[in-house]
XYZ file of C-alpha atoms in Angstrom:
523
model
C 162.834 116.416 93.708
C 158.959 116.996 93.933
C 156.443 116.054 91.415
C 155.934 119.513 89.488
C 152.508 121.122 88.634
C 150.167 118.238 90.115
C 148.419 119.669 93.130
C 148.656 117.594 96.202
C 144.527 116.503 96.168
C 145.291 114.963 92.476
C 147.829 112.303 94.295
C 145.097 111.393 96.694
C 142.971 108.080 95.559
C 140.260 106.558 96.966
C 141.109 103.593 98.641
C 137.843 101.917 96.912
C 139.659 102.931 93.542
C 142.995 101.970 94.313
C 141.896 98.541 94.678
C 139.899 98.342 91.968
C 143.101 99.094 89.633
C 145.107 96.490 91.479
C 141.866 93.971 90.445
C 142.477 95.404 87.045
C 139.879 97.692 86.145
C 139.803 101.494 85.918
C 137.315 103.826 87.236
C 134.681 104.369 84.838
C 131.390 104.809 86.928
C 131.004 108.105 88.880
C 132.228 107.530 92.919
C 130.501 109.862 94.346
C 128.059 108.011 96.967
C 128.507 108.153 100.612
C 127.800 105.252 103.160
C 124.551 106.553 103.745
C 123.260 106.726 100.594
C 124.933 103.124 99.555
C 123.034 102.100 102.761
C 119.579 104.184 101.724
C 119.891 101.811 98.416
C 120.418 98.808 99.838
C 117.531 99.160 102.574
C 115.239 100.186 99.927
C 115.634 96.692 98.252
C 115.866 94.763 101.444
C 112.216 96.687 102.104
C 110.204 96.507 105.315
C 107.317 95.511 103.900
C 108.510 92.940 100.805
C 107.212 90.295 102.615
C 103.521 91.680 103.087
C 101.854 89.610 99.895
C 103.471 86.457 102.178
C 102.195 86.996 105.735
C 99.052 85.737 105.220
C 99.696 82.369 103.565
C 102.793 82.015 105.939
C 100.159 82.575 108.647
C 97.956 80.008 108.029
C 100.623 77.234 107.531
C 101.340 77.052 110.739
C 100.167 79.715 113.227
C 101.885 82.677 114.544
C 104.786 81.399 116.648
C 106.431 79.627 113.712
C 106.360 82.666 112.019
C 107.154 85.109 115.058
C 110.405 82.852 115.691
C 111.079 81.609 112.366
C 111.792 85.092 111.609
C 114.543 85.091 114.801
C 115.862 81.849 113.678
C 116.482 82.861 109.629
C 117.774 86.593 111.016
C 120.525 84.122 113.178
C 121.844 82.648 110.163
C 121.270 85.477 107.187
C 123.796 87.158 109.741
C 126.450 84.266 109.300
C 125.935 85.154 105.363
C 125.772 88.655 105.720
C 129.377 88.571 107.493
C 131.227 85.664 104.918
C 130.077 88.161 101.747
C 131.360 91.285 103.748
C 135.026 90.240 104.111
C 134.687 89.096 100.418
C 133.343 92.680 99.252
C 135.660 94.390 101.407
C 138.589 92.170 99.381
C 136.936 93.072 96.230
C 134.683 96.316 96.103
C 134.054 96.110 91.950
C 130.622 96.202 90.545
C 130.308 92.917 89.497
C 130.625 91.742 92.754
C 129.289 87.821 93.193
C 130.806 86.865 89.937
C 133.602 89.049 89.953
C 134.490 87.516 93.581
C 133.880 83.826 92.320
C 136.514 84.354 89.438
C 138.914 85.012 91.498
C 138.325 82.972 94.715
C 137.844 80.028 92.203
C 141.155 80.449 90.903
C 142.400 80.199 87.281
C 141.327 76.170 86.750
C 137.844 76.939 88.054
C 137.352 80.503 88.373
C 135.195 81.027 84.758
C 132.976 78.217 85.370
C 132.055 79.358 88.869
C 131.873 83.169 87.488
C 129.489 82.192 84.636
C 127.281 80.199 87.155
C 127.668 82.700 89.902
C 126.778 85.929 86.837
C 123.604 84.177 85.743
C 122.035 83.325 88.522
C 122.540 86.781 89.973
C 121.359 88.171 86.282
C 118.063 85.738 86.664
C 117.778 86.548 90.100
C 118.056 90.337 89.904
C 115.855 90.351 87.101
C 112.802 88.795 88.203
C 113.342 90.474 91.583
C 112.217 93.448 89.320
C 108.836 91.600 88.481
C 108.302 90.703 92.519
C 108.064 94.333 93.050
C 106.029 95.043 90.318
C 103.424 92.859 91.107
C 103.432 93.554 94.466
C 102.917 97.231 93.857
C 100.071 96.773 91.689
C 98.921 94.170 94.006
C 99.221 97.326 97.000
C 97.606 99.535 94.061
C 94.457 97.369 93.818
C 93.916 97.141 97.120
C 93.710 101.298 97.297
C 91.046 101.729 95.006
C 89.392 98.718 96.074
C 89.093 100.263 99.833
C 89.293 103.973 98.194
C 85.842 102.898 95.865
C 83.960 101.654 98.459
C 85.129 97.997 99.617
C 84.306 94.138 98.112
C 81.355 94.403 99.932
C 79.517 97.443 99.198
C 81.017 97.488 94.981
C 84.171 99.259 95.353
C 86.141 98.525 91.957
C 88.467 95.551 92.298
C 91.077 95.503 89.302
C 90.734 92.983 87.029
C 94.062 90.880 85.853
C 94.403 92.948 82.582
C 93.983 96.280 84.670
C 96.477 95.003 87.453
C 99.184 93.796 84.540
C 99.159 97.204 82.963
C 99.842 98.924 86.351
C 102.332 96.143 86.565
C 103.855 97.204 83.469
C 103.902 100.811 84.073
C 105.552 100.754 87.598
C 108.474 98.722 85.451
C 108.811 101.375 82.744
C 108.566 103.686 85.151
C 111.796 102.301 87.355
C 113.105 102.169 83.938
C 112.815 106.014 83.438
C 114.263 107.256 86.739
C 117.120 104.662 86.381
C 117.934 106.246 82.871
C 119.484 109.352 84.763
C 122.562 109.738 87.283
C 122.418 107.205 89.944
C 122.412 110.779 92.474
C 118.760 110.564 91.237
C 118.056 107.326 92.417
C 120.502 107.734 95.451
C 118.435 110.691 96.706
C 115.063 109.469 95.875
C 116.298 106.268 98.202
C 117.297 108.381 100.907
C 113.683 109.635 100.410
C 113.341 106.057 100.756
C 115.045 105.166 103.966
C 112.870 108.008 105.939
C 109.614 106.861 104.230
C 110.574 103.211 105.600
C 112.282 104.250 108.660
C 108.897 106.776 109.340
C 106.158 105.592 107.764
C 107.092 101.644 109.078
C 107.316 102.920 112.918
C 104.161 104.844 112.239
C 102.270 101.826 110.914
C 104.384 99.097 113.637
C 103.270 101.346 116.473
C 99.636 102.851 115.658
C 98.336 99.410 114.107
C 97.689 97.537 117.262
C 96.700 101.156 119.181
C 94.354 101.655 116.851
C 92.849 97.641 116.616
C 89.873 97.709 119.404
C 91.452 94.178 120.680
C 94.770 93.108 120.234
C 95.645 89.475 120.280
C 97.185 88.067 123.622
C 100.900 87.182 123.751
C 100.351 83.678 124.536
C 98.799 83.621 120.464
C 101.311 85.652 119.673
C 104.370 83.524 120.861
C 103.134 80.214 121.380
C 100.164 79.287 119.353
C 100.920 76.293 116.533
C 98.293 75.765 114.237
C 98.309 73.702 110.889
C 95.623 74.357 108.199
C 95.663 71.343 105.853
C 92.194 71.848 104.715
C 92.768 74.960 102.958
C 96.604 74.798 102.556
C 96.540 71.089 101.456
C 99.872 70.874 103.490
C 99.635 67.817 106.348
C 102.952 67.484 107.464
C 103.803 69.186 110.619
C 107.282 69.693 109.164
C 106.628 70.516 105.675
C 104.724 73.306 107.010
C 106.662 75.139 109.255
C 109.281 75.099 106.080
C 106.688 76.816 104.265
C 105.313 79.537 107.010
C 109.362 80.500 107.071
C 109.736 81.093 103.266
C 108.515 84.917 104.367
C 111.238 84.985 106.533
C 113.558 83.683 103.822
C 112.341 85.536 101.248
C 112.294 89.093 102.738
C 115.964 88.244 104.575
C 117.764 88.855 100.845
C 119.081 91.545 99.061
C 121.544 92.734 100.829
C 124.340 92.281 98.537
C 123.076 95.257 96.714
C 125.650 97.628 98.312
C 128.657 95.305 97.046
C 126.928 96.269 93.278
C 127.642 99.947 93.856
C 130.914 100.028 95.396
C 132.764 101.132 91.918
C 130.423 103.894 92.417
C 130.609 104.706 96.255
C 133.395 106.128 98.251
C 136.025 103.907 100.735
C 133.758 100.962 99.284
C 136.442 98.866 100.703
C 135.325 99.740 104.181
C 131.275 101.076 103.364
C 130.440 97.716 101.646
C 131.130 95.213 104.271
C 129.194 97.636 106.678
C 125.877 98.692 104.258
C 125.414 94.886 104.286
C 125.557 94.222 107.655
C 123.653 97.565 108.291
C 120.805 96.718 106.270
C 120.841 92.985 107.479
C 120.395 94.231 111.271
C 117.680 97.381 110.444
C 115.333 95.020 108.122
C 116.306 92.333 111.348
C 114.602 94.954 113.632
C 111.991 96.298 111.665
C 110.944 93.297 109.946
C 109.661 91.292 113.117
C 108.148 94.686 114.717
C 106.024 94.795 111.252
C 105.043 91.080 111.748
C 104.356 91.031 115.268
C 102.181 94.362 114.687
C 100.067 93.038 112.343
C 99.818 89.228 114.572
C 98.988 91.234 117.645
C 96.451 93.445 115.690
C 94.416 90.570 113.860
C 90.585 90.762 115.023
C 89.068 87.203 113.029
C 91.609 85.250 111.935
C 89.014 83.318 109.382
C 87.690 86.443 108.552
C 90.932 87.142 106.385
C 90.826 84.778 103.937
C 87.040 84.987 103.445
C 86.934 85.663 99.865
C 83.419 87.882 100.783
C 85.154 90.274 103.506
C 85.854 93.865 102.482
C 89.596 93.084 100.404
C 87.917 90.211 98.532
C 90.052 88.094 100.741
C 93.228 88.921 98.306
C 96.178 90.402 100.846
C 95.394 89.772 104.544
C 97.571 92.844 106.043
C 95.027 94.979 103.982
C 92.347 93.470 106.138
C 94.391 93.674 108.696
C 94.476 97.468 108.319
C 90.455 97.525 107.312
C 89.080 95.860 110.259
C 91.346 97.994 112.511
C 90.525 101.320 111.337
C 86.994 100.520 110.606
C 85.989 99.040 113.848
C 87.748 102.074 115.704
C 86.388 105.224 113.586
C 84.075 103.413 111.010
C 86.011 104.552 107.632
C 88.281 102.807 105.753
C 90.439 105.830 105.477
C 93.514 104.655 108.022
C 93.713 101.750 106.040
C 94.319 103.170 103.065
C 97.185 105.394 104.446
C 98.895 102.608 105.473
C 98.755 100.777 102.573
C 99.881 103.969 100.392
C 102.711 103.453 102.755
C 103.634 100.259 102.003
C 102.734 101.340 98.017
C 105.770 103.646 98.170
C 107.894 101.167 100.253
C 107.444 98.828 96.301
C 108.008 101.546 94.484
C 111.245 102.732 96.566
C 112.327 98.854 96.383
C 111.750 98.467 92.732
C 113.470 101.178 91.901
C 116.433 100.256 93.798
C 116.335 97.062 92.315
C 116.057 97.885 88.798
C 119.189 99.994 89.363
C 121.067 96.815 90.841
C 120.156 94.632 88.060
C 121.224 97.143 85.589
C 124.665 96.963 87.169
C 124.647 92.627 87.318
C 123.862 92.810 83.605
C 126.760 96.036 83.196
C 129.508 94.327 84.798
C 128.938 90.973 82.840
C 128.650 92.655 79.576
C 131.674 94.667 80.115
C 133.625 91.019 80.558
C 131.881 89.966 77.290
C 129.472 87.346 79.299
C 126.428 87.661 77.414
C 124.830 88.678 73.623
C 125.574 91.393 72.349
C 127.869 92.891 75.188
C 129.206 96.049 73.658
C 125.016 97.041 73.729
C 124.863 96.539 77.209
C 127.492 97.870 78.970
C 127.100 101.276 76.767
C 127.561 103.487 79.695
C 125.358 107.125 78.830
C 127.901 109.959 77.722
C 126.500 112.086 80.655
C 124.832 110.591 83.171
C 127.361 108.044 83.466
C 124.564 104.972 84.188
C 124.138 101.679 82.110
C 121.151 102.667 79.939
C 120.346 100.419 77.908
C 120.960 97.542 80.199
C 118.647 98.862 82.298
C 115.999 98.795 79.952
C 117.123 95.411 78.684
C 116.265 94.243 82.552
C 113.208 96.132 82.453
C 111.830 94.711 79.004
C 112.393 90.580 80.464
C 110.759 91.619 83.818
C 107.517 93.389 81.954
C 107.632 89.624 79.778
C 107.966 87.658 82.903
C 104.644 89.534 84.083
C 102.240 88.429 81.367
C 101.724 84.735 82.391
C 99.412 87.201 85.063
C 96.154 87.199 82.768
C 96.291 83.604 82.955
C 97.423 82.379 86.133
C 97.449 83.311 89.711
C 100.390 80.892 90.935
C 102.889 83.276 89.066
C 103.907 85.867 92.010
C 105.089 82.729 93.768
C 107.129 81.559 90.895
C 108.364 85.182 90.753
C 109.433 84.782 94.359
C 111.067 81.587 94.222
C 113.093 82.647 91.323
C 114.339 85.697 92.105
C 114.850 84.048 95.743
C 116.567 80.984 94.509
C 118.690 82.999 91.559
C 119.752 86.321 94.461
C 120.237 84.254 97.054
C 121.938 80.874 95.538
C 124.556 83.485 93.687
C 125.773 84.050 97.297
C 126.756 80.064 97.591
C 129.548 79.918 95.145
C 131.916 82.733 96.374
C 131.144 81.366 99.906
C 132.151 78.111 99.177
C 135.360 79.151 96.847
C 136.176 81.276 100.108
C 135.684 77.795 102.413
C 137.955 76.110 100.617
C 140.344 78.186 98.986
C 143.984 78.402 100.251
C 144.410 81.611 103.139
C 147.674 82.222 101.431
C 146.277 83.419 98.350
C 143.456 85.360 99.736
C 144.198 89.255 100.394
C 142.256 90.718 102.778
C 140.712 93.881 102.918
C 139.850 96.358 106.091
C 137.029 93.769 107.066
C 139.068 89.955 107.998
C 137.555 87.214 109.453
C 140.985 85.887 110.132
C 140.378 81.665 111.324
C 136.784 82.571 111.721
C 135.983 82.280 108.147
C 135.700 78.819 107.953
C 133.000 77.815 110.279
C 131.270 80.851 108.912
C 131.399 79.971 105.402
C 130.650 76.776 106.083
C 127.502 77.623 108.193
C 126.368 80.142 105.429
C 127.137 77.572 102.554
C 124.842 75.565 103.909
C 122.153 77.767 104.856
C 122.414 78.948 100.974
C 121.379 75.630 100.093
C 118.627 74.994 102.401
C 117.007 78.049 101.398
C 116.943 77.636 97.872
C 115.833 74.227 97.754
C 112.761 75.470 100.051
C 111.995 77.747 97.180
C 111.390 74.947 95.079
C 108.845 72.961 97.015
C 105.032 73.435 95.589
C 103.206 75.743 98.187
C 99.507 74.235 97.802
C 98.525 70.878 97.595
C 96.691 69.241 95.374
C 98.710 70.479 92.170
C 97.234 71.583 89.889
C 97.901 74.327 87.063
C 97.086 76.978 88.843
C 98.536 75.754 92.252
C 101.778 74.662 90.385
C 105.186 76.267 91.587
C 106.629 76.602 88.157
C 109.612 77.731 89.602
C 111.925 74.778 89.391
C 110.510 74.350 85.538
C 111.647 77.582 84.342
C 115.067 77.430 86.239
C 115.630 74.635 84.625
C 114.888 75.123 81.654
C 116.846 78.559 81.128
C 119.972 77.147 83.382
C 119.824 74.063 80.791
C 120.058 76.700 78.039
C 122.982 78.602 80.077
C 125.141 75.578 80.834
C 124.506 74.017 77.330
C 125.969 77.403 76.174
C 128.760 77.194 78.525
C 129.921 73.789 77.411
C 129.326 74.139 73.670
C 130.826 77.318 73.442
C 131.157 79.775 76.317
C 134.144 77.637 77.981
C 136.010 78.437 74.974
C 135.959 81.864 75.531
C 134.616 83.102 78.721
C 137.414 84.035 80.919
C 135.666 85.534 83.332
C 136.172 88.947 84.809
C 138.569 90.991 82.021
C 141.077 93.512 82.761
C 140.744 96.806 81.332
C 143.905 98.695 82.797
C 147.554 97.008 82.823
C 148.710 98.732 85.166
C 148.693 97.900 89.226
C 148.837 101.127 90.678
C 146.312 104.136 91.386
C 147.319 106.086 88.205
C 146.243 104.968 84.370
C-alpha cells in the first residue's frame, strides 16, 4: 500500500541530512549552499594574500629560496592534513565539526575531554583569526592613504596607532553586520570573493614583475640563502629557516572552514571532503605564484626595510608595488590598485571568518559547552544565522585589538594564536582517528581505507611541529616590544579552561548532545 498524500520530493533527503540525524541532530540551519559557494567561503579564509604582512620578515630570515621551497615543502604535508580531516568530515558533516568529530572518535571514556580541548582551541583560534584580518586590513588601509597622500617621503599621512585601531575596529563591526543576515549574503558576497582573488591575484602575480623595470634572476630566486642576524637578532642557521617558513605555515590553514558549514550545504557528506582539498590545492597554486611574483619583482632588497623609503618601511610588498610602478610610469597609482586588491582580499577573508567562528561558538553552545549557552546558540527567527554569537566573537576580537596603541609585537601574537588554536584543533581528531579501532569507525563517501594510518600519523605530527613553531620569539633580543606573548596568553586562558574542566566541566560536559531520538531521515 503506498504512503498517501506525501508527494514523492518530500521522501527525498539529503544525504548531508540523513547523516546528520543518524549523529543525532536535526536540521535546524538552512541547507541551501552548493559546492561552489562552500568552496567560495572556504577560499576566502584560506586568502591569497593572508600572508602579505609576513613576506617581508620571512624574507629577511633567510633569503628567498627558503621561502620559495619552504612554501613547496609545508604545501607537501598541509596535503597529508588536508586528506586525514576530509575522510573525518565526510564521516561526520555537522557544524561543529573538530569537536564534534573528537567526541566521537574519542569514544565514550575519552570523547568529552578531547571535545572540550578540541572546542576551545578551535573557539580561541577562530576568534583571534578575526583580529589577524582586522589588523591586516587596516594595516592594507594605511598603506593606501599613505601612497594615496603623497608617500613617507614627500608627507603623505601615515595613520597613527589610534587611527589604525579604529579602522581595526570598524572592519570587525562591520563583518559583524553582514554576518547578522542569511549566510546567502555572505555566500554570495564570497563568490564575489573567489573572482576578486581568482582575478585580481592573477592580475597582480602576472603584471607585477612585467611592470618592475628589472626582475630578479632565478638563480636569487631559487637558490640564494641569506641570514640577517643583525637586524633579525636570529644566528642560528636552523632557527631561521623555521622562522622564514612560519608564512608558509601560517597562510597554509583554514581550510577546515567548509567542514563548519556542512549542516548548511548540500551532499556535505561528499562537498566537504572536496572544498578542503579544493581550497588546499588553489591557495597551493596561487600562494607560491604571489610569492615568487613579488621575489622576482624586488628592485633593493635593503631598500625595503629602510624605515625612510616611501611606505615608512612598514609592509615590504607595498614597496614592492611602489618601486615597481614608480620606476616604470613615475606615479604611485599601480601600487595603490594592487594593494586595494589585496584590501578586499582582508575584507573577503574576515568576513568569511567571522561567519566560521560564529558557527565554532554555535555548535558548542548548542551542546551547553560554554556560559550562558542558550544566548549563544539563539539562532535569528528569519535569517536563520547565529546572531548573537557572532557578535559575541566580534566583541573579544575588537578587545584582543587594543593592546595595538601600546605595542607593535601584537599582530604576531595574533598570528601565533589563532595559528596555534586553528591549526592544533586539527591534532586531536587526527590522532583519535590514528588510534581508534577501524571497526568502530563508519565511513563516509571519502575512505582512506589502510591508508589512514600513515596519514594520520604524518599529519599528527606535522600538527605539532607547527604549533610549537608558533611559539618561538621572532626577534632577538627580547624585549617588551619584541616579546611573542603568544605562549603567555595561551596559557594563561587554557589554564583557566582546563581548571574549569576539572573543577567542574567534567561533571557535566558530555560533549556533543543529541537533539532528535530518532535514527532515521524523518523527525
Amino acid at each position: 500500500m503506498g504512503r498517501v498524500g506525501i508527494p514523492p520530493v518530500a521522501l527525498k533527503i539529503d544525504s548531508g541530512e540523513k547523516r546528520l540525524n543518524e549523529l543525532g541532530y536535526k536540521q535546524e540551519l538552512k541547507r541551501e549552499m552548493s559546492l561552489f559557494k562552500t568552496l567560495a567561503i572556504t577560499f576566502s579564509i584560506v586568502a591569497l594574500f593572508v600572508g602579505t604582512p609576513l613576506y617581508g620578515q620571512s624574507l629577511r630570515y633567510a633569503g628567498p629560496a627558503t621561502l620559495i621551497w619552504g612554501w613547496v615543502a609545508v604545501t607537501f604535508f598541509t596535503f597529508f592534513v588536508g586528506v586525514a580531516l576530509a575522510e573525518i568530515c565526510s564521516s561526520f558533516p555537522t557544524t561543529g565539526s573538530l569537536y564534534f568529530w573528537a567526541a566521537h572518535l574519542a569514544g565514550p571514556k575519552w570523547g568529552p575531554l578531547a571535545s572540550w580541548c578540541c572546542a576551545w582551541l578551535e573557539t580561541v583560534g577562530s576568534i583571534s583569526g578575526i583580529g589577524t584580518q582586522a589588523y591586516s586590513g587596516a594595516q592594507a588601509l594605511q598603506m593606501i592613504i599613505l601612497l594615496a597622500t603623497g608617500t613617507h617621503k614627500n608627507g603623505g599621512y601615515f595613520a597613527p596607532r589610534g587611527v589604525f585601531v579604529a579602522a581595526y575596529m570598524g572592519l570587525a563591526i562591520i563583518w559583524a553586520i553582514l554576518n547578522s543576515f542569511s549566510l546567502q549574503v555572505i555566500a554570495f558576497l564570497d563568490i564575489i570573493s573567489f573572482w576578486w582573488q581568482v582575478i585580481g591575484g592573477g592580475v597582480v602575480i602576472v603584471m607585477l614583475p612585467l611592470v618592475a623595470r628589472t626582475t630578479q634572476p632565478a638563480s636569487y630566486v631559487f637558490t640564494h640563502f641569506e641570514t640577517s642576524p643583525g637586524s633579525t637578532g636570529v644566528s642560528s642557521i636552523p632557527y631561521a629557516v623555521i622562522l622564514s617558513v612560519l608564512l608558509s605555515n601560517f597562510c597554509l590553514a583554514g581550510y577546515d572552514a567548509a567542514a563548519h558549514l556542512t549542516e548548511e550545504t548540500k551532499g556535505a557528506d561528499r562537498t566537504g571532503p572536496v572544498a578542503i582539498l579544493a581550497s588546499i590545492a588553489l591557495i597551493s597554486v596561487f600562494g607560491w605564484a604571489y610569492i615568487l611574483s613579488l621575489t622576482f619583482s624586488i628592485q633593493n632588497l635593503e631598500y625595503l626595510y629602510d624605515e625612510n623609503n616611501e611606505t615608512h618601511g612598514k609592509l615590504v610588498p607595498a614597496q614592492i608595488f611602489y618601486d615597481a610602478f614608480h620606476g616604470r610610469f613615475h606615479n604611485s597609482a599601480g601600487a595603490i590598485v594592487f594593494l586595494c586588491i589585496i584590501w578586499g582580499s582582508y575584507f573577503f577573508c574576515g568576513l568569511s571568518v567571522t561567519a566560521a567562528a560564529a558557527r565554532v561558538v554555535y555548535a558548542l553552545s548548542r551542546d551547553n559547552g560554554i556560559p550562558f549557552s542558550p544566548i549563544w546558540r539563539k539562532l535569528h527567527p528569519k535569517y536563520k544565522v547565529p546572531r548573537n554569537a557572532v557578535w559575541l566573537c566580534t566583541a573579544i576580537s575588537m578587545i584582543l585589538g587594543l593592546p595595538i596603541l601600546k605595542l607593535d609585537i601584537i599582530f604576531t601574537a595574533l598570528i601565533s594564536i589563532s595559528a596555534i588554536g586553528w591549526i592544533g584543533a586539527y591534532a586531536i581528531p587526527i590522532y583519535a582517528r590514528l588510534v581508534m579501532a577501524e571497526k568502530n569507525f563508519k565511513p563516509g563517501p571519502f575512505y582512506l581505507g589502510k591508508a589512514r594510518r600513515p596519514v594520520c600519523l604524518i599529519a599528527f605530527l606535522w600538527v605539532l611541529y607547527t604549533c610549537s613553531v608558533f611559539l618561538l620569539p621572532t626577534l632577538y633580543p627580547i624585549t617588551w616590544n619584541t616579546f611573542n606573548y603568544a605562549p603567555v596568553a595561551l596559557g594563561l586562558v587554557f589554564t583557566l579552561i582546563m581548571l574549569w574542566w576539572f573543577l567542574d566541566g567534567r561533571k557535566w560536559f558530555k560533549g556533543p548532545v543529541r537533539n532528535i531520538d530518532t535514527q532515521n531521515g524523518i523527525c
